[in-house]
Amino acid sequence: MKYSNLNYLKNLNKNQIKSVINLDGPCLIIAGAGSGKTRVLTTRVAHIIKEKKAWPNQILCVTFTNKAAREMQVRVSKLLYKQATAIPWLGTFHSISAKILRRHAATVSLNSNFTIIDRDDQLRLIKNICKANDIDIKKLSPQFIITIIDKWKNKGLFPNNVIIKKGEIWEKGILNVYKIYQEKILALNACDFGDLILHCVSIFEKEQDILNIYSNNFKYILVDEYQDTNFIQSKWLNLLSKKHKNICCVGDDDQSIYSWRGAEIKNFLSFDQIYKNSKKIKLEQNYRSTQNILSTASGLISKNLGRLGKKLWTKGEDGELIKLSCYKNGRDEAINISDIIEKKLKKNFSYNNIAILVRAIFQTREFEERFLKIGVGYRIVGGTKFYERAEIKDLVAYLRIVFQKKDDLAFERIVNTPKRSVGETTMKQINEYARKHKLCLEDASLKMIEMNKLKPKAKIGLLRILGLITKWRKNLLLKKYVELIQIILDESGYSEMLRNRKDAESEGRLENIKELLRGMKEFENLESFLEHVALATSIDDDWKGEKINLMTMHAAKGLEFDVVFLPGWEEGLFPHQKSLEEKGDVALEEERRLAYVGITRAKKQVYISFSMNRFYQGNWIENLSSRFIEELPEENVEQDSVTENRIDDFEFNQDLSYKEEIRSPGWLRLQKKLNEKK
């Protein structure tokens, strides 16, 4: 072989070598989970330089995260040891776009020293625009406006390009805000992250000379995680690759799980239409997992129609079968999984190499409660521990001030949440008065209202919340404290505040609140519950020693563990009913890809489980196992005898004792199937 003298090719398999040395023309590398895509990308960069196909500054290498960019830079340098040099155009879409934009800022009416604003800056600017234009942020939240603006920018649309469809008249108000917003950030000599790419594309399309500079310079373009690109990113790449056409994109269509962030899988599936005369190379040999894990994942994902297709395999051992378990409820599931971890796995695996991957973040609560009880360390990866989430802390603060009048910290947290015109200036006045007269903040507020020392709006807002607190304390004597929190949610305006935001984050917060209500029912009174929360949040975040990893399946992408637990595989929860209602079969395929990602995070063992009933969306739901369980290859799955018996009983003979019994979407689906057979 021509390249046999190159040491960096020696440890690559046949298709990896093919991916490295085929440099000319468009190429799509379909890289399965654990198939060594990063090694291929970095070796390809090193090969281009070693073979003198291009200088380092003539290579454009694009990643999605700074971490991935740094890792690639280090790996390339190691491969080039004697010729070690920086790759100046290696970075994220945003960092490279910012670099280009600063050179040509005047073309889009910016100065080269423009500021890049973050999410908080965006939010503050949108709020100011809404205020100046009498837009009620309770009906149209700034968070939701930003989400829609980001969606338009991902599709390559400036305000004058947006077309409002007949059924989406509500977007007209947001479009007006978008126009003002864009004018404001230009006036501020600023860009948001969406602008960085959007402005670059605009420059490339309008200024052919500028486009020629970069398309001529970049002899080779390499793209990581191509399945996660959106419309404007794909267009950006297409423009830059027009001259030499040596673009190599690496990714896995079976791991495309970010459509909610604007990712368009059709970029991946239509690669040969976007780039004519392209090559496709499949990386199917896996270096991470056992064959049983790979066969299970491959069997499941094969049910998707929108994919290019591949089958993962390994030279390693078959390994253990996938374990499938059925539990009575979510609490039973958490207890049993923690027992398996403690009794069986701790002997052979460290906690650091064990992960519990959930579909929705609210599912972590029962596991957190269990680990706190038995003294096992855990970390929430890519998220916040349950009792430290903002919405949970807010509601606990409401309960604390009802329970204890002198809890000034709780008072400060809730007095202007939701907004009641009690701003920082007002609270500063109240704090000073309280210190001077040795009063708690609640009493100080009342005194200042009596003496008419506060502004009218602040006075009205304070009177409102103080009146409610007094009322809630009376309710506490008459009602169960769990009922009280439901009253607080309604009367404080907190539930309404979250509902009006209309974004995915707020939906998750509402789910967390419902899970909080579920957890509260386990405590006899408010005092014991508040004590539990205090102890739970006092645990040192940085416990020494090993910790179990808790995270969503979305957050787990790119990670790997020896043992993976996948709880909550029930219809309605996974696949998620809301996703199915909004996007139908498209969403179902993405949910299945998410299941594939979850399974392929494991190296050695996978445990899948579901519960016969679960407290979800504020109700006890009688569940049906996820359709994904039915799609798992039987020869790769092992059910314990308890689970086999439960499944039979589970599907056809459920008799719940819960008063709030309702049927899940999955149960209704099953009944429909049974009726059709009759």
XYZ file of C-alpha atoms in Angstrom:
678
model
C 0.000 0.000 0.000
C 1.213 3.449 -0.895
C 0.685 4.735 2.664
C 2.009 1.718 4.581
C 5.011 3.725 5.770
C 2.783 6.171 7.620
C 2.659 5.106 11.275
C -0.550 6.949 12.077
C -2.486 4.629 9.720
C -1.323 1.398 11.360
C -3.985 1.210 14.060
C -6.886 2.071 11.751
C -9.263 -0.466 10.241
C -9.881 -0.772 6.498
C -12.782 1.708 6.299
C -11.081 4.171 8.635
C -8.027 4.201 6.360
C -10.322 4.665 3.375
C -11.911 7.659 5.164
C -8.490 9.189 5.802
C -6.830 8.800 2.394
C -9.760 9.570 0.054
C -9.234 13.317 0.036
C -10.647 14.495 -3.287
C -14.274 15.513 -3.738
C -17.254 15.503 -1.356
C -17.324 12.654 1.151
C -19.858 11.624 3.783
C -18.507 9.389 6.536
C -21.379 7.573 8.237
C -19.817 6.893 11.613
C -21.715 4.619 13.981
C -21.553 5.046 17.743
C -18.104 4.167 19.133
C -16.596 3.694 15.661
C -13.692 6.126 16.161
C -14.921 9.154 14.195
C -12.741 11.635 16.090
C -9.666 9.519 15.374
C -10.606 9.466 11.670
C -11.137 13.235 11.510
C -7.877 14.108 13.240
C -5.900 11.552 11.246
C -7.401 12.948 8.029
C -6.200 16.460 8.975
C -2.730 15.114 9.791
C -2.671 13.174 6.509
C -3.525 16.273 4.456
C -0.611 18.131 6.045
C 1.828 15.162 5.939
C 1.135 14.575 2.251
C 1.519 18.326 1.568
C -1.956 18.537 0.078
C -2.507 21.828 1.900
C -0.939 24.105 4.472
C -2.575 24.153 7.953
C -4.192 27.548 7.226
C -5.843 26.066 4.111
C -7.829 23.531 6.162
C -11.210 24.440 7.627
C -12.237 22.099 10.432
C -15.625 22.714 12.061
C -16.973 21.287 15.324
C -20.028 21.974 17.459
C -18.305 22.547 20.793
C -15.132 24.264 21.970
C -14.244 21.084 23.857
C -14.329 19.033 20.638
C -12.228 21.677 18.863
C -9.599 21.629 21.628
C -9.480 17.821 21.623
C -8.981 17.741 17.851
C -6.205 20.341 18.018
C -4.336 18.308 20.655
C -4.731 15.055 18.715
C -3.559 16.586 15.427
C -0.513 18.063 17.154
C 0.377 14.651 18.594
C 0.116 13.016 15.166
C 2.305 15.710 13.627
C 4.764 15.739 16.560
C 7.822 17.050 14.640
C 5.706 19.374 12.520
C 3.353 20.285 15.367
C 1.492 23.425 14.471
C -1.824 25.081 15.186
C -4.711 24.718 12.752
C -5.869 28.366 12.630
C -9.282 27.559 11.122
C -10.218 24.803 13.555
C -13.167 25.772 15.753
C -16.941 25.929 16.132
C -19.328 27.332 13.532
C -19.727 30.416 15.723
C -16.039 31.037 16.492
C -15.004 30.727 12.828
C -17.924 32.895 11.682
C -16.965 35.561 14.250
C -13.391 35.514 12.914
C -14.582 36.036 9.327
C -17.188 38.629 10.308
C -14.699 40.823 12.183
C -12.673 41.104 8.970
C -15.678 42.228 6.925
C -17.967 43.776 9.546
C -18.465 47.008 7.603
C -20.207 45.027 4.851
C -23.170 44.442 7.203
C -23.032 47.872 8.926
C -20.985 46.717 11.923
C -17.612 47.764 13.313
C -14.921 45.122 13.664
C -15.002 45.437 17.462
C -18.661 44.356 17.654
C -19.925 42.726 20.853
C -21.336 39.185 20.932
C -24.351 39.168 23.243
C -25.426 36.101 25.219
C -28.865 34.756 26.159
C -29.208 37.047 29.183
C -28.408 40.093 27.064
C -30.959 38.960 24.474
C -33.593 38.522 27.171
C -32.958 41.960 28.657
C -33.153 43.624 25.234
C -36.388 41.824 24.316
C -37.940 42.837 27.655
C -37.062 46.483 27.009
C -38.585 46.316 23.514
C -41.778 44.756 24.878
C -42.031 47.425 27.567
C -41.481 50.273 25.092
C -44.135 48.875 22.729
C -46.770 47.960 25.380
C -46.450 44.219 24.736
C -47.799 42.167 27.628
C -44.955 39.782 28.553
C -47.421 37.703 30.569
C -49.161 36.760 27.313
C -46.078 36.709 25.090
C -42.995 35.840 27.105
C -39.532 37.178 26.123
C -38.143 33.605 26.337
C -40.675 32.438 23.765
C -39.948 35.405 21.494
C -36.225 34.572 21.562
C -37.004 30.923 20.717
C -38.955 31.965 17.606
C -36.310 34.512 16.537
C -33.606 31.832 16.905
C -35.762 29.476 14.796
C -35.969 32.060 12.010
C -32.227 32.718 12.124
C -31.492 28.965 11.977
C -33.538 28.938 8.762
C -31.520 31.861 7.377
C -34.269 34.481 7.717
C -33.757 38.156 8.498
C -36.977 40.049 9.433
C -37.667 41.109 5.826
C -37.468 37.457 4.670
C -39.964 36.009 7.166
C -43.291 34.969 5.647
C -46.141 34.444 8.090
C -48.319 31.466 7.150
C -52.107 31.675 7.401
C -52.373 29.419 10.426
C -49.626 31.259 12.332
C -50.985 34.816 12.562
C -49.767 34.962 16.192
C -46.221 35.214 14.781
C -46.957 38.711 13.421
C -46.400 40.278 16.854
C -43.098 38.423 17.236
C -41.997 39.495 13.754
C -42.529 43.155 14.729
C -40.362 42.588 17.814
C -37.752 40.838 15.624
C -37.538 43.907 13.336
C -36.981 46.262 16.271
C -34.596 43.788 17.929
C -32.396 43.575 14.825
C -32.302 47.359 14.506
C -31.325 47.675 18.185
C -28.451 45.179 18.127
C -27.049 46.794 14.973
C -27.248 50.180 16.709
C -25.401 48.642 19.674
C -22.704 47.301 17.308
C -23.571 43.808 18.497
C -24.464 40.312 17.263
C -26.182 37.378 18.873
C -24.942 33.849 18.106
C -27.430 33.399 15.267
C -26.228 36.608 13.614
C -22.639 35.391 13.388
C -23.476 32.738 10.795
C -26.388 34.648 9.237
C -24.259 37.746 8.557
C -21.461 35.620 7.090
C -23.853 33.928 4.659
C -25.306 37.323 3.759
C -21.777 38.633 3.008
C -20.881 35.531 0.930
C -24.066 35.873 -1.136
C -23.765 39.618 -1.755
C -19.981 39.985 -2.051
C -18.577 37.432 -4.485
C -15.032 38.755 -4.047
C -15.107 38.059 -0.313
C -16.550 34.583 -0.838
C -13.780 33.860 -3.365
C -11.097 34.736 -0.799
C -12.291 31.984 1.561
C -13.518 29.380 -0.917
C -10.181 29.615 -2.754
C -8.226 29.416 0.491
C -10.011 26.433 2.039
C -8.702 23.517 -0.030
C -10.131 21.026 2.463
C -13.165 21.323 4.710
C -13.941 18.846 7.499
C -17.141 18.865 9.560
C -17.851 16.969 12.782
C -21.370 15.918 13.916
C -22.849 16.857 10.554
C -26.231 15.346 11.475
C -26.697 18.252 13.928
C -26.378 21.055 11.363
C -29.279 23.402 10.671
C -30.258 25.069 7.410
C -28.024 28.149 7.694
C -24.973 26.100 8.777
C -25.445 23.787 5.782
C -25.682 26.800 3.466
C -22.527 28.315 5.024
C -20.607 25.095 4.321
C -21.996 24.813 0.807
C -20.832 28.314 -0.106
C -17.329 27.840 1.320
C -16.815 24.504 -0.474
C -17.882 25.690 -3.945
C -14.361 26.165 -5.320
C -12.469 22.983 -4.358
C -15.448 20.786 -3.359
C -13.205 18.824 -0.966
C -15.691 18.711 1.879
C -15.751 15.760 4.258
C -18.647 15.516 6.706
C -18.667 13.011 9.546
C -21.715 12.059 11.567
C -24.387 9.521 12.390
C -27.945 9.928 11.150
C -29.022 7.482 13.862
C -27.867 9.983 16.492
C -29.736 13.001 15.164
C -31.691 14.010 18.303
C -31.635 17.810 18.306
C -34.430 18.900 15.939
C -35.799 21.028 18.807
C -32.584 23.071 18.530
C -32.998 23.519 14.783
C -30.976 20.514 13.545
C -32.216 19.179 10.185
C -31.487 15.517 9.504
C -32.276 16.041 5.816
C -28.867 17.762 5.471
C -27.341 14.369 6.237
C -29.792 12.209 4.302
C -29.600 14.448 1.206
C -25.820 14.882 1.197
C -25.447 13.355 -2.282
C -28.058 15.787 -3.622
C -26.372 18.822 -2.027
C -22.897 17.668 -3.141
C -22.873 15.913 -6.529
C -20.540 12.975 -7.201
C -20.008 12.418 -3.489
C -18.595 9.305 -1.821
C -20.087 7.532 1.193
C -18.020 5.510 3.626
C -19.525 3.593 6.541
C -17.716 3.072 9.838
C -19.536 0.107 11.370
C -16.862 -1.521 13.513
C -17.470 -0.523 17.113
C -14.723 -0.215 19.736
C -16.949 0.522 22.736
C -19.727 -1.989 23.314
C -20.396 -5.709 23.415
C -22.102 -7.386 20.448
C -25.371 -7.898 22.358
C -25.588 -4.174 23.037
C -24.829 -3.356 19.390
C -27.310 -5.927 18.030
C -30.026 -4.570 20.327
C -29.400 -0.980 19.230
C -29.188 -1.956 15.544
C -32.372 -4.034 15.728
C -34.282 -1.138 17.293
C -33.059 1.619 14.961
C -33.720 -0.542 11.889
C -37.420 0.296 12.384
C -36.678 3.886 11.273
C -37.337 4.646 7.604
C -35.432 7.960 7.437
C -31.864 6.640 7.644
C -28.998 5.654 5.370
C -28.513 2.344 7.136
C -25.600 0.547 8.798
C -25.075 -2.352 11.170
C -22.662 -2.062 14.066
C -20.378 -4.958 14.935
C -17.393 -5.632 17.142
C -14.486 -8.052 17.342
C -15.089 -8.130 21.085
C -17.216 -10.519 23.138
C -20.987 -11.026 22.898
C -21.349 -9.879 26.493
C -24.426 -10.053 28.709
C -27.965 -9.860 27.407
C -29.887 -6.618 27.895
C -31.849 -6.851 31.173
C -35.546 -5.905 31.025
C -37.517 -5.276 34.228
C -41.040 -4.187 35.081
C -41.798 -2.373 38.367
C -44.989 -1.412 40.195
C -44.262 2.331 40.167
C -41.494 4.892 39.809
C -40.463 4.654 43.454
C -40.200 0.866 43.255
C -38.108 1.310 40.099
C -35.684 3.685 41.868
C -35.336 1.389 44.897
C -34.657 -1.721 42.833
C -32.178 -0.021 40.526
C -30.266 1.393 43.508
C -30.198 -2.113 45.036
C -28.775 -3.582 41.813
C -26.090 -0.899 41.774
C -25.169 -1.446 45.419
C -25.345 -5.236 45.616
C -24.328 -6.489 42.200
C -22.410 -3.846 40.363
C -20.338 -2.149 43.037
C -18.215 -5.287 43.224
C -17.158 -5.023 39.590
C -17.665 -1.373 38.558
C -16.971 2.009 40.048
C -19.907 4.402 40.522
C -18.200 6.773 38.079
C -18.758 4.231 35.327
C -22.479 3.787 36.014
C -25.134 6.047 34.489
C -28.900 6.380 34.787
C -30.309 7.997 31.631
C -33.862 9.376 31.696
C -36.151 10.816 29.024
C -37.354 13.741 31.146
C -35.389 15.521 33.855
C -38.210 15.280 36.432
C -37.502 11.526 36.586
C -34.291 12.153 38.533
C -36.155 13.109 41.737
C -37.010 9.598 42.887
C -33.465 8.429 42.209
C -32.016 11.443 44.041
C -34.275 10.790 47.031
C -33.178 7.168 47.134
C -29.455 7.936 46.848
C -29.712 10.595 49.566
C -31.464 8.085 51.834
C -28.875 5.325 51.414
C -25.876 7.679 51.322
C -24.716 7.077 47.753
C -23.019 9.960 45.921
C -24.459 11.112 42.614
C -24.034 13.929 40.105
C -26.500 15.495 37.707
C -24.686 15.797 34.381
C -25.754 18.703 32.187
C -28.360 19.847 34.686
C -29.152 20.849 38.248
C -30.077 18.644 41.200
C -33.813 18.484 41.762
C -34.094 20.604 44.928
C -31.657 23.155 43.492
C -33.716 23.880 40.370
C -34.988 27.477 40.309
C -38.690 26.615 40.205
C -38.341 24.139 43.094
C -36.408 26.658 45.207
C -39.069 29.266 44.458
C -41.928 27.064 45.648
C -40.026 25.854 48.695
C -39.380 29.527 49.533
C -43.146 30.192 49.362
C -43.720 27.341 51.819
C -40.901 28.546 54.093
C -42.317 32.062 54.453
C -45.781 30.665 55.179
C -44.299 28.378 57.794
C -41.901 30.862 59.310
C -42.568 34.619 59.230
C -38.964 35.590 59.991
C -37.472 33.714 57.031
C -36.109 36.819 55.291
C -34.210 34.835 52.657
C -37.421 33.144 51.533
C -39.266 36.482 51.567
C -36.633 38.095 49.338
C -36.832 35.221 46.882
C -40.599 35.236 46.399
C -41.618 38.853 46.920
C -41.117 39.730 43.239
C -41.504 36.258 41.695
C -43.626 36.595 39.582
C -43.036 40.324 38.955
C -44.979 42.601 41.344
C -43.128 45.909 40.825
C -41.074 45.243 43.965
C -37.632 45.895 42.513
C -34.105 46.101 43.919
C -34.489 49.724 45.028
C -37.636 48.927 47.038
C -36.024 45.887 48.659
C -32.958 47.942 49.553
C -35.201 50.446 51.369
C -37.038 47.654 53.199
C -33.779 45.955 54.196
C -32.363 49.207 55.609
C -35.545 49.876 57.588
C -35.586 46.276 58.884
C -31.970 46.488 60.092
C -32.497 49.872 61.738
C -35.623 48.797 63.652
C -34.631 45.122 64.134
C -37.636 43.797 62.242
C -38.091 40.907 59.831
C -38.624 41.941 56.197
C -42.330 41.104 56.284
C -42.973 43.365 59.298
C -40.718 46.076 57.885
C -42.714 46.027 54.642
C -45.988 46.461 56.540
C -44.596 49.369 58.574
C -43.299 51.172 55.479
C -46.663 50.721 53.740
C -48.422 52.185 56.792
C -46.078 55.195 56.759
C -46.512 55.596 53.000
C -42.737 55.415 52.393
C -42.907 53.333 49.206
C -43.749 54.075 45.584
C -47.418 53.403 44.621
C -46.686 50.441 42.320
C -44.365 48.791 44.850
C -46.938 49.415 47.597
C -49.708 47.726 45.585
C -47.463 44.743 44.776
C -46.382 44.327 48.412
C -49.930 44.596 49.755
C -50.979 41.908 47.317
C -48.313 39.359 48.292
C -48.529 40.149 52.037
C -52.280 39.615 51.918
C -51.807 36.283 50.187
C -49.181 35.125 52.709
C -51.577 35.908 55.578
C -54.346 34.003 53.825
C -52.079 30.999 53.153
C -51.086 30.797 56.819
C -54.765 30.489 57.720
C -55.169 27.839 54.994
C -52.283 25.885 56.514
C -54.309 25.412 59.681
C -57.332 24.141 57.751
C -55.875 22.227 54.790
C -53.185 19.679 54.042
C -49.930 21.407 53.120
C -49.867 19.604 49.743
C -53.186 21.257 48.908
C -51.727 24.574 50.066
C -48.909 24.524 47.498
C -51.481 24.025 44.756
C -53.344 27.094 46.057
C -50.066 29.052 46.173
C -49.248 28.080 42.593
C -52.586 29.440 41.365
C -53.007 32.533 43.552
C -49.397 33.741 43.334
C -49.521 33.680 39.532
C -46.520 31.305 39.393
C -48.239 28.618 37.283
C -49.567 31.259 34.909
C -46.080 32.782 34.586
C -44.612 29.449 33.424
C -47.533 28.611 31.115
C -47.274 31.982 29.386
C -43.622 31.476 28.519
C -44.555 28.712 26.062
C -41.020 27.363 25.683
C -39.607 23.870 26.223
C -37.763 24.975 29.361
C -40.982 26.174 31.012
C -42.724 22.915 30.149
C -39.933 21.060 31.907
C -40.308 23.325 34.937
C -44.028 22.595 35.132
C -43.216 18.868 35.057
C -40.716 19.370 37.885
C -43.354 21.171 39.958
C -45.802 18.311 39.476
C -43.072 15.903 40.547
C -42.491 18.069 43.642
C -46.176 17.704 44.546
C -45.814 13.957 44.183
C -42.781 13.900 46.479
C -44.450 16.077 49.124
C -47.158 13.472 49.666
C -44.573 11.196 51.252
C -44.158 13.554 54.247
C -46.553 13.809 57.169
C -46.454 17.598 57.502
C -44.862 20.769 56.177
C -42.208 20.863 58.873
C -40.855 17.397 58.034
C -40.871 18.189 54.317
C -38.937 21.464 54.764
C -36.429 19.700 56.990
C -35.948 17.040 54.309
C -35.323 19.694 51.636
C -32.839 21.539 53.852
C -30.862 18.373 54.481
C -30.988 17.361 50.811
C -29.605 20.715 49.645
C -26.942 20.839 52.348
C -25.118 17.854 50.876
C -21.740 18.921 49.537
C -21.846 19.132 45.746
C -18.319 17.879 45.529
C -18.600 14.709 47.574
C -15.275 12.991 47.672
C -15.092 9.621 46.044
C -17.205 8.046 43.369
C -20.588 9.205 42.111
C -23.349 7.714 40.006
C -24.140 9.737 36.894
C -27.730 10.953 36.448
C -28.737 12.728 33.246
C -31.148 12.898 30.320
C -30.465 10.844 27.213
C -29.950 14.104 25.306
C -27.183 15.113 27.715
C -25.548 11.676 27.420
C -24.718 11.975 23.714
C -20.973 11.658 23.210
C -20.434 9.989 26.611
C -19.825 6.349 27.524
C -20.155 4.207 30.670
C -19.579 0.588 31.634
C -23.169 0.165 32.823
C -26.250 2.103 31.716
C -29.744 2.077 33.257
C -32.646 3.259 31.082
C -35.751 3.646 33.301
C -39.201 4.931 32.350
C -39.685 3.178 29.004
C -43.446 3.746 28.961
C -45.790 5.040 26.281
C -46.465 8.736 26.749
C -43.161 9.272 28.529
C -40.921 7.510 26.004
C -41.729 8.052 23.221
C -42.901 11.398 24.568
C -46.577 11.968 23.846
C -46.283 15.731 23.310
C -43.597 15.214 20.661
C -45.755 12.662 18.858
C -48.785 14.968 18.921
C -46.789 17.856 17.466
C -44.701 16.085 14.801
C -46.144 12.589 14.359
C -43.922 9.997 12.630
C -41.021 12.442 12.344
C -40.970 12.751 16.141
C -41.356 8.998 16.590
C -38.217 8.386 14.546
C -36.281 10.961 16.561
C -37.479 9.381 19.817
C -36.286 6.015 18.511
C -32.912 7.584 17.689
C -32.813 8.822 21.265
C -33.351 5.249 22.479
C -30.499 4.161 20.194
C -28.230 6.828 21.713
C -29.164 5.670 25.220
C -28.357 2.011 24.538
C -25.066 2.738 22.748
C -23.675 4.736 25.687
C -23.018 1.392 27.400
C -19.825 -0.623 27.093
C -20.778 -3.774 29.019
C -24.281 -3.847 30.508
C -27.680 -2.272 29.790
C -30.726 -2.355 32.085
C -34.060 -1.214 30.605
C -37.118 -0.839 32.831
C -40.678 0.460 32.927
C -43.320 1.003 35.602
C -46.866 -0.216 35.710
C -47.988 3.156 36.976
C -46.262 6.504 37.400
C -47.137 9.912 38.803
C -46.842 12.023 35.664
C -48.312 15.363 34.594
C -50.019 15.674 37.970
C -51.827 12.324 37.865
C -51.312 8.653 38.563
C -51.145 7.093 35.109
C -51.738 3.445 34.314
C -48.962 2.703 31.858
C -48.201 0.499 28.915
C -44.631 -0.455 28.174
C -42.993 1.570 25.420
C -43.428 0.342 21.852
C -39.603 0.454 21.715
C -39.499 -2.523 24.101
C -41.575 -4.538 21.628
C -39.054 -3.602 18.916
C -35.999 -4.907 20.782
C -34.613 -8.157 19.289
C -35.827 -10.978 21.567
C -32.603 -12.944 21.259
C -30.638 -10.064 22.833
C -32.997 -9.372 25.761
C -33.456 -11.184 29.051
C -36.604 -10.762 31.184
C -36.652 -11.935 34.761
C -39.549 -14.200 35.755
C -41.175 -11.431 37.792
C -41.197 -9.145 34.770
C -42.676 -11.801 32.461
C -45.575 -12.383 34.852
C -46.058 -8.677 35.418
C -46.174 -7.856 31.702
C -49.077 -10.266 31.173
C -50.934 -8.852 34.153
C -49.824 -5.360 33.299
C -51.395 -5.212 29.880
C -54.695 -6.888 30.478
C -55.636 -7.035 34.149
C -54.713 -3.829 35.951
C -56.621 -2.871 39.061
C -55.147 0.273 40.595
C -56.058 1.495 44.035
C -55.214 5.117 43.172
C -58.124 7.514 43.254
C -56.746 9.610 40.388
C -56.487 6.683 37.977
C -56.321 7.614 34.278
C -55.330 5.651 31.213
C -52.112 6.540 29.434
C -51.900 7.220 25.674
C -50.167 3.858 25.357
C -53.005 2.039 27.096
C -55.514 3.669 24.764
C -53.380 2.649 21.784
C -53.430 -0.970 22.961
C -57.195 -0.977 23.458
C -57.653 0.403 19.955
C -55.517 -2.444 18.567
C -57.502 -5.047 20.515
C -60.835 -3.630 19.328
C -59.643 -3.687 15.721
C -58.850 -7.408 16.061
C -62.377 -8.240 17.310
